[in-house]
Every structure is written in structure tokens, then in C-alpha cells.
């Protein structure tokens, strides 16, 4: 996957969750005119999160109509069972949730909440998943829900390409940014500077021009935005505004 950093170091990844599912091809072609770096695709299984979205056939169809890298965010239980489906469908990056590798006591069936863990109980399985993604030549990501301590990701950062920090409880677009995420971004950024200089830090949920600036200031370099782009009457201007807000910092 080539990075189109547009000389800024910041990648913008519009989330197709907020696109028109009846006209995905139209929305992809429309948003391509604003040069998104990646397209973020949310896969939900109705169990890991209280919503159900799309799966491999739609990703395969997307792959056939766009050259923009597809950033697949798997909000599903047991991602190792289905990994090959997403590799074969054409995912460029595959992000799995760390909560799938620890003990959770319930299923996430209430909007506005999400699963969290305090330790990883199956590190061998997580390591295997990362290797399988890399062996297929794709980028491997590790996502954390808002209530999972960020420290759990740190031992993995030199083995993966990206950490995705959820800044809302996953499942739905259009929620408000959880501000405590900023501190988590800074923690990962500091650890990456010491141990994983190439690590990408992706922030997902409630990103608009103002929260984008907060996230980037803390060290994020991939911004996922759904509603703040696709729910606007002029999505291309909205995306450009997010990019401008994010890249005005430090340049
Ligand atoms: C939420 C998804 C996000 C979602 C973000 O579970 O992971 O990618 O599309 O939507 P916004 O940007 O509207 O918060
Ligand atoms: Zn997402």
C-alpha cells in the first residue's frame, strides 16, 4: 500500500459507514475527487458491536471500482476465523480488536457501550493473526475500544503497522468524540517514538475539523471521519476542511 501523505504526514480515511449504501459506487467516485488517502470500511457482526454492516462481497465489489487503499476495520468476534475472507476480498489493511484476545464477560448489545479487557489471554493467537496478515502482504492493525487500557497495545507496536484508537464506542457513526482518547494517542505516540518509529496511529469516531486538530496534535496520523464528511451537503469541502485543520499544525 502506498501512502499518499500529501507531504503532511496525515492520512484522511473517509468512513463509508456514513455513505449511501444504496449508492456506494456513486459515493466512492464522488469522494475520490477529494483525494482521500484510504477508504475506511467498518465490518460489524451484530455481536462484537450492536450493529451489523457489510462483509467480504461488498469489499470485493469496492475493490473493483477504486484504487484507493481499503482500510478494513473488523468489529467482529473471532477475527482469526474469517481473516482469509478479507484478505481475499482485497483488504489493504486489516485491523482487529484487541478485545477479541482477552476475557470479556458479556456481549456488546447496548449502543453507547463496548467491550473492554484488562489483559490479553491469548497472545499466541493475536501474534498468529498479525503474521497471517503480514504474510498476505497487508498492513496489520490493532484496535482498542474506549475503555480498554492503552497500555495493553504497547507491547505489540513493533509488530504491527497501526494502532486504531476508538474515540467513540463502536457500532455507529455520528457520535461525539471521547476526549480522553487524546491522552491515549499521546501515550502511543510516545511509545512509538521510542520503539516503533514507523507506527501509524489511527483515530476513529467523532472526528471533525476541531477534534482532528486535537488528535493530530497528540500524535495521530490517520483520521477516520464518517458523518463529518458524508452527512455534509458538500462532502469534498468537509474533507478538505478536516485535512486543512489537521495539517495546519506543525507545518
Ligand atoms: C464506528 C466506526 C467508525 C464510524 C465513525 O464504530 O468504527 O469508523 O464510521 O463515524 P463518525 O466519523 O461519524 O463518528
Ligand atoms: Zn471504524
mmCIF file of C-alpha atoms and ligand atoms in Angstrom:
data_model
loop_
_atom_site.group_PDB
_atom_site.id
_atom_site.type_symbol
_atom_site.label_atom_id
_atom_site.label_comp_id
_atom_site.label_asym_id
_atom_site.label_seq_id
_atom_site.Cartn_x
_atom_site.Cartn_y
_atom_site.Cartn_z
ATOM 1 C CA UNK A 1 0.000 0.000 0.000
ATOM 2 C CA UNK A 2 1.426 3.352 -0.906
ATOM 3 C CA UNK A 3 0.918 6.246 1.418
ATOM 4 C CA UNK A 4 -0.291 9.463 -0.122
ATOM 5 C CA UNK A 5 0.844 11.678 2.681
ATOM 6 C CA UNK A 6 0.410 14.807 0.557
ATOM 7 C CA UNK A 7 3.610 15.987 2.252
ATOM 8 C CA UNK A 8 1.768 16.423 5.507
ATOM 9 C CA UNK A 9 2.207 13.084 7.239
ATOM 10 C CA UNK A 10 -1.545 12.920 7.843
ATOM 11 C CA UNK A 11 -3.806 10.393 6.137
ATOM 12 C CA UNK A 12 -7.517 11.077 5.740
ATOM 13 C CA UNK A 13 -9.740 7.996 5.654
ATOM 14 C CA UNK A 14 -13.410 8.707 4.974
ATOM 15 C CA UNK A 15 -15.600 6.068 6.606
ATOM 16 C CA UNK A 16 -18.038 4.503 4.192
ATOM 17 C CA UNK A 17 -20.326 3.702 7.133
ATOM 18 C CA UNK A 18 -21.846 7.132 6.598
ATOM 19 C CA UNK A 19 -22.017 6.828 2.809
ATOM 20 C CA UNK A 20 -25.226 5.915 0.989
ATOM 21 C CA UNK A 21 -25.235 2.104 0.968
ATOM 22 C CA UNK A 22 -27.705 2.148 -1.921
ATOM 23 C CA UNK A 23 -25.248 4.230 -3.960
ATOM 24 C CA UNK A 24 -21.818 3.188 -2.690
ATOM 25 C CA UNK A 25 -20.264 3.352 -6.127
ATOM 26 C CA UNK A 26 -21.503 6.927 -6.587
ATOM 27 C CA UNK A 27 -20.222 7.986 -3.165
ATOM 28 C CA UNK A 28 -16.816 6.366 -3.693
ATOM 29 C CA UNK A 29 -16.395 8.054 -7.059
ATOM 30 C CA UNK A 30 -17.554 11.366 -5.580
ATOM 31 C CA UNK A 31 -15.161 11.226 -2.618
ATOM 32 C CA UNK A 32 -12.246 10.137 -4.833
ATOM 33 C CA UNK A 33 -12.310 13.636 -6.313
ATOM 34 C CA UNK A 34 -11.040 14.954 -2.978
ATOM 35 C CA UNK A 35 -8.088 12.526 -2.916
ATOM 36 C CA UNK A 36 -8.788 10.540 0.227
ATOM 37 C CA UNK A 37 -5.718 8.589 1.317
ATOM 38 C CA UNK A 38 -7.589 5.471 2.415
ATOM 39 C CA UNK A 39 -11.219 4.375 2.443
ATOM 40 C CA UNK A 40 -12.252 3.115 5.868
ATOM 41 C CA UNK A 41 -14.644 0.165 5.819
ATOM 42 C CA UNK A 42 -16.445 -0.859 9.011
ATOM 43 C CA UNK A 43 -17.273 -4.541 9.291
ATOM 44 C CA UNK A 44 -19.688 -5.280 12.169
ATOM 45 C CA UNK A 45 -21.092 -8.645 13.160
ATOM 46 C CA UNK A 46 -24.012 -7.695 15.414
ATOM 47 C CA UNK A 47 -22.234 -9.406 18.329
ATOM 48 C CA UNK A 48 -18.921 -7.689 18.981
ATOM 49 C CA UNK A 49 -20.831 -4.452 18.432
ATOM 50 C CA UNK A 50 -24.587 -3.819 18.453
ATOM 51 C CA UNK A 51 -24.828 -3.261 14.714
ATOM 52 C CA UNK A 52 -24.457 -5.281 11.531
ATOM 53 C CA UNK A 53 -22.951 -3.879 8.359
ATOM 54 C CA UNK A 54 -21.140 -5.342 5.407
ATOM 55 C CA UNK A 55 -18.744 -8.167 4.694
ATOM 56 C CA UNK A 56 -16.416 -9.641 2.075
ATOM 57 C CA UNK A 57 -18.682 -9.479 -1.013
ATOM 58 C CA UNK A 58 -19.146 -5.728 -0.663
ATOM 59 C CA UNK A 59 -15.424 -5.213 -0.015
ATOM 60 C CA UNK A 60 -14.657 -7.210 -3.146
ATOM 61 C CA UNK A 61 -17.075 -5.014 -5.092
ATOM 62 C CA UNK A 62 -15.457 -1.869 -3.699
ATOM 63 C CA UNK A 63 -12.018 -3.145 -4.642
ATOM 64 C CA UNK A 64 -13.184 -3.499 -8.227
ATOM 65 C CA UNK A 65 -14.196 0.157 -8.540
ATOM 66 C CA UNK A 66 -11.429 2.030 -6.721
ATOM 67 C CA UNK A 67 -7.660 2.172 -6.418
ATOM 68 C CA UNK A 68 -7.821 3.912 -3.032
ATOM 69 C CA UNK A 69 -6.469 1.534 -0.362
ATOM 70 C CA UNK A 70 -9.232 -0.184 1.596
ATOM 71 C CA UNK A 71 -8.737 0.062 5.350
ATOM 72 C CA UNK A 72 -10.787 -2.736 6.854
ATOM 73 C CA UNK A 73 -11.854 -2.306 10.478
ATOM 74 C CA UNK A 74 -13.086 -5.646 11.761
ATOM 75 C CA UNK A 75 -15.547 -5.196 14.625
ATOM 76 C CA UNK A 76 -16.207 -8.918 14.794
ATOM 77 C CA UNK A 77 -15.668 -11.728 17.276
ATOM 78 C CA UNK A 78 -13.073 -14.372 16.450
ATOM 79 C CA UNK A 79 -11.427 -12.459 13.599
ATOM 80 C CA UNK A 80 -8.965 -15.296 13.046
ATOM 81 C CA UNK A 81 -11.813 -17.475 11.699
ATOM 82 C CA UNK A 82 -12.633 -15.011 8.939
ATOM 83 C CA UNK A 83 -9.322 -13.333 8.216
ATOM 84 C CA UNK A 84 -8.799 -15.051 4.886
ATOM 85 C CA UNK A 85 -12.159 -13.773 3.611
ATOM 86 C CA UNK A 86 -10.984 -10.190 4.000
ATOM 87 C CA UNK A 87 -7.557 -10.870 2.555
ATOM 88 C CA UNK A 88 -9.155 -12.485 -0.494
ATOM 89 C CA UNK A 89 -11.700 -9.672 -0.832
ATOM 90 C CA UNK A 90 -8.854 -7.196 -1.312
ATOM 91 C CA UNK A 91 -8.278 -5.502 2.036
ATOM 92 C CA UNK A 92 -5.129 -3.369 2.034
ATOM 93 C CA UNK A 93 -5.037 -3.072 5.810
ATOM 94 C CA UNK A 94 -6.847 -5.262 8.302
ATOM 95 C CA UNK A 95 -7.415 -4.086 11.852
ATOM 96 C CA UNK A 96 -8.599 -6.484 14.540
ATOM 97 C CA UNK A 97 -9.784 -5.559 18.006
ATOM 98 C CA UNK A 98 -7.571 -6.377 20.967
ATOM 99 C CA UNK A 99 -10.709 -7.193 22.997
ATOM 100 C CA UNK A 100 -11.074 -10.379 20.915
ATOM 101 C CA UNK A 101 -7.918 -11.741 22.566
ATOM 102 C CA UNK A 102 -8.908 -11.252 26.212
ATOM 103 C CA UNK A 103 -11.688 -12.187 28.587
ATOM 104 C CA UNK A 104 -14.892 -10.223 28.287
ATOM 105 C CA UNK A 105 -17.858 -11.045 30.450
ATOM 106 C CA UNK A 106 -20.698 -10.114 28.142
ATOM 107 C CA UNK A 107 -21.579 -9.272 24.584
ATOM 108 C CA UNK A 108 -21.790 -5.676 23.497
ATOM 109 C CA UNK A 109 -25.513 -5.341 22.876
ATOM 110 C CA UNK A 110 -26.169 -1.814 24.045
ATOM 111 C CA UNK A 111 -25.421 1.197 21.863
ATOM 112 C CA UNK A 112 -23.092 3.611 23.633
ATOM 113 C CA UNK A 113 -21.171 0.859 25.415
ATOM 114 C CA UNK A 114 -18.479 -1.500 24.220
ATOM 115 C CA UNK A 115 -16.404 -4.428 25.344
ATOM 116 C CA UNK A 116 -13.173 -3.829 27.225
ATOM 117 C CA UNK A 117 -10.432 -6.047 28.628
ATOM 118 C CA UNK A 118 -7.754 -5.691 31.269
ATOM 119 C CA UNK A 119 -5.358 -8.274 29.918
ATOM 120 C CA UNK A 120 -4.704 -10.347 26.835
ATOM 121 C CA UNK A 121 -5.374 -14.019 27.471
ATOM 122 C CA UNK A 122 -4.443 -15.364 24.048
ATOM 123 C CA UNK A 123 -1.276 -13.588 22.891
ATOM 124 C CA UNK A 124 -0.306 -16.515 20.664
ATOM 125 C CA UNK A 125 -3.493 -16.161 18.658
ATOM 126 C CA UNK A 126 -3.002 -12.419 18.281
ATOM 127 C CA UNK A 127 0.588 -12.978 17.144
ATOM 128 C CA UNK A 128 -0.630 -15.563 14.636
ATOM 129 C CA UNK A 129 -3.250 -13.178 13.254
ATOM 130 C CA UNK A 130 -0.637 -10.451 12.779
ATOM 131 C CA UNK A 131 1.688 -12.848 10.971
ATOM 132 C CA UNK A 132 -1.113 -14.061 8.700
ATOM 133 C CA UNK A 133 -1.994 -10.504 7.708
ATOM 134 C CA UNK A 134 1.658 -9.691 7.014
ATOM 135 C CA UNK A 135 2.244 -12.916 5.121
ATOM 136 C CA UNK A 136 -0.574 -11.854 2.807
ATOM 137 C CA UNK A 137 1.269 -8.581 2.238
ATOM 138 C CA UNK A 138 -1.280 -6.381 4.003
ATOM 139 C CA UNK A 139 -0.939 -3.884 6.822
ATOM 140 C CA UNK A 140 -1.892 -5.184 10.271
ATOM 141 C CA UNK A 141 -3.707 -3.015 12.775
ATOM 142 C CA UNK A 142 -4.748 -3.406 16.390
ATOM 143 C CA UNK A 143 -7.826 -1.503 17.610
ATOM 144 C CA UNK A 144 -8.776 -0.612 21.162
ATOM 145 C CA UNK A 145 -12.225 0.262 22.442
ATOM 146 C CA UNK A 146 -12.507 3.369 24.633
ATOM 147 C CA UNK A 147 -12.473 1.516 27.966
ATOM 148 C CA UNK A 148 -9.562 -0.813 27.213
ATOM 149 C CA UNK A 149 -6.319 0.488 28.739
ATOM 150 C CA UNK A 150 -3.978 1.745 26.045
ATOM 151 C CA UNK A 151 -1.013 0.105 27.779
ATOM 152 C CA UNK A 152 -2.216 -3.291 26.518
ATOM 153 C CA UNK A 153 -1.311 -2.291 22.974
ATOM 154 C CA UNK A 154 2.200 -1.096 23.706
ATOM 155 C CA UNK A 155 3.984 -4.492 23.708
ATOM 156 C CA UNK A 156 2.631 -5.056 20.185
ATOM 157 C CA UNK A 157 3.537 -1.821 18.470
ATOM 158 C CA UNK A 158 6.791 -3.043 16.972
ATOM 159 C CA UNK A 159 4.940 -5.972 15.338
ATOM 160 C CA UNK A 160 2.088 -4.062 13.712
ATOM 161 C CA UNK A 161 1.622 -1.231 11.243
ATOM 162 C CA UNK A 162 -1.067 0.721 13.022
ATOM 163 C CA UNK A 163 -2.892 1.208 16.274
ATOM 164 C CA UNK A 164 -6.517 2.276 15.938
ATOM 165 C CA UNK A 165 -7.876 4.125 18.936
ATOM 166 C CA UNK A 166 -11.655 4.217 19.087
ATOM 167 C CA UNK A 167 -12.780 7.664 20.124
ATOM 168 C CA UNK A 168 -16.421 6.574 20.359
ATOM 169 C CA UNK A 169 -17.960 3.290 21.473
ATOM 170 C CA UNK A 170 -18.006 1.409 18.170
ATOM 171 C CA UNK A 171 -21.138 0.486 16.302
ATOM 172 C CA UNK A 172 -22.498 3.712 14.891
ATOM 173 C CA UNK A 173 -21.500 6.851 13.069
ATOM 174 C CA UNK A 174 -22.324 10.337 14.217
ATOM 175 C CA UNK A 175 -21.349 10.042 17.892
ATOM 176 C CA UNK A 176 -19.365 12.599 19.884
ATOM 177 C CA UNK A 177 -15.609 12.348 20.268
ATOM 178 C CA UNK A 178 -14.496 10.966 23.664
ATOM 179 C CA UNK A 179 -11.871 13.454 24.757
ATOM 180 C CA UNK A 180 -9.905 11.053 26.955
ATOM 181 C CA UNK A 181 -8.736 9.490 23.663
ATOM 182 C CA UNK A 182 -6.317 12.393 23.236
ATOM 183 C CA UNK A 183 -4.239 11.178 26.167
ATOM 184 C CA UNK A 184 -4.236 7.642 24.785
ATOM 185 C CA UNK A 185 -2.983 8.919 21.431
ATOM 186 C CA UNK A 186 -0.156 10.739 23.194
ATOM 187 C CA UNK A 187 0.786 7.593 25.120
ATOM 188 C CA UNK A 188 1.001 5.510 21.934
ATOM 189 C CA UNK A 189 2.840 8.282 20.129
ATOM 190 C CA UNK A 190 5.476 8.494 22.846
ATOM 191 C CA UNK A 191 5.935 4.723 22.915
ATOM 192 C CA UNK A 192 6.170 4.623 19.128
ATOM 193 C CA UNK A 193 8.857 7.296 19.089
ATOM 194 C CA UNK A 194 10.944 5.026 21.300
ATOM 195 C CA UNK A 195 10.130 1.564 19.939
ATOM 196 C CA UNK A 196 8.235 1.695 16.646
ATOM 197 C CA UNK A 197 9.074 4.815 14.655
ATOM 198 C CA UNK A 198 7.006 3.833 11.617
ATOM 199 C CA UNK A 199 3.831 3.140 13.562
ATOM 200 C CA UNK A 200 0.659 4.745 12.261
ATOM 201 C CA UNK A 201 -1.821 5.985 14.860
ATOM 202 C CA UNK A 202 -5.397 5.999 13.637
ATOM 203 C CA UNK A 203 -8.250 7.669 15.454
ATOM 204 C CA UNK A 204 -11.813 6.663 14.698
ATOM 205 C CA UNK A 205 -15.045 8.269 15.870
ATOM 206 C CA UNK A 206 -16.346 11.798 16.212
ATOM 207 C CA UNK A 207 -13.619 13.303 14.036
ATOM 208 C CA UNK A 208 -14.389 16.707 12.562
ATOM 209 C CA UNK A 209 -12.159 19.714 11.898
ATOM 210 C CA UNK A 210 -11.797 20.605 15.575
ATOM 211 C CA UNK A 211 -11.308 17.125 17.003
ATOM 212 C CA UNK A 212 -8.966 16.285 14.098
ATOM 213 C CA UNK A 213 -6.667 19.032 15.268
ATOM 214 C CA UNK A 214 -6.685 17.697 18.848
ATOM 215 C CA UNK A 215 -5.908 14.180 17.654
ATOM 216 C CA UNK A 216 -3.084 15.237 15.355
ATOM 217 C CA UNK A 217 -1.574 17.463 17.998
ATOM 218 C CA UNK A 218 -1.396 14.421 20.265
ATOM 219 C CA UNK A 219 0.302 12.327 17.567
ATOM 220 C CA UNK A 220 -2.415 10.748 15.422
ATOM 221 C CA UNK A 221 -1.614 10.449 11.742
ATOM 222 C CA UNK A 222 -4.671 8.707 10.284
ATOM 223 C CA UNK A 223 -8.035 10.398 10.707
ATOM 224 C CA UNK A 224 -11.195 8.406 10.079
ATOM 225 C CA UNK A 225 -14.278 10.527 9.523
ATOM 226 C CA UNK A 226 -17.741 9.360 8.566
ATOM 227 C CA UNK A 227 -20.536 11.727 9.437
ATOM 228 C CA UNK A 228 -18.378 14.840 9.323
ATOM 229 C CA UNK A 229 -17.817 14.097 5.627
ATOM 230 C CA UNK A 230 -20.736 12.152 4.180
ATOM 231 C CA UNK A 231 -23.519 13.826 6.174
ATOM 232 C CA UNK A 232 -22.441 17.233 4.953
ATOM 233 C CA UNK A 233 -24.060 18.819 1.915
ATOM 234 C CA UNK A 234 -20.584 19.292 0.408
ATOM 235 C CA UNK A 235 -18.519 16.240 1.437
ATOM 236 C CA UNK A 236 -15.443 17.278 -0.558
ATOM 237 C CA UNK A 237 -15.217 20.641 1.171
ATOM 238 C CA UNK A 238 -15.847 18.950 4.526
ATOM 239 C CA UNK A 239 -12.986 16.530 3.881
ATOM 240 C CA UNK A 240 -10.711 19.367 2.767
ATOM 241 C CA UNK A 241 -11.583 21.302 5.928
ATOM 242 C CA UNK A 242 -10.602 18.337 8.104
ATOM 243 C CA UNK A 243 -7.340 17.950 6.219
ATOM 244 C CA UNK A 244 -6.617 21.669 6.493
ATOM 245 C CA UNK A 245 -7.340 21.724 10.231
ATOM 246 C CA UNK A 246 -5.140 18.688 10.782
ATOM 247 C CA UNK A 247 -2.248 19.803 8.648
ATOM 248 C CA UNK A 248 -2.116 23.427 9.729
ATOM 249 C CA UNK A 249 -0.475 22.178 12.893
ATOM 250 C CA UNK A 250 3.268 21.977 12.950
ATOM 251 C CA UNK A 251 3.705 22.981 9.310
HETATM 252 C C1 LIG B 1 -17.772 3.307 14.434
HETATM 253 C C2 LIG B 1 -16.882 3.141 13.258
HETATM 254 C C3 LIG B 1 -16.412 4.396 12.658
HETATM 255 C C4 LIG B 1 -17.506 5.318 12.193
HETATM 256 C C5 LIG B 1 -17.069 6.690 12.559
HETATM 257 O O1 LIG B 1 -17.939 2.109 15.074
HETATM 258 O O2 LIG B 1 -15.738 2.372 13.580
HETATM 259 O O3 LIG B 1 -15.491 4.163 11.596
HETATM 260 O O4 LIG B 1 -17.762 5.289 10.820
HETATM 261 O O5 LIG B 1 -18.116 7.534 12.278
HETATM 262 P P1 LIG B 1 -18.093 9.064 12.670
HETATM 263 O O6 LIG B 1 -16.927 9.681 11.993
HETATM 264 O O7 LIG B 1 -19.406 9.542 12.142
HETATM 265 O O8 LIG B 1 -18.004 9.139 14.161
HETATM 266 ZN ZN1 LIG B 2 -14.141 2.245 12.013
#
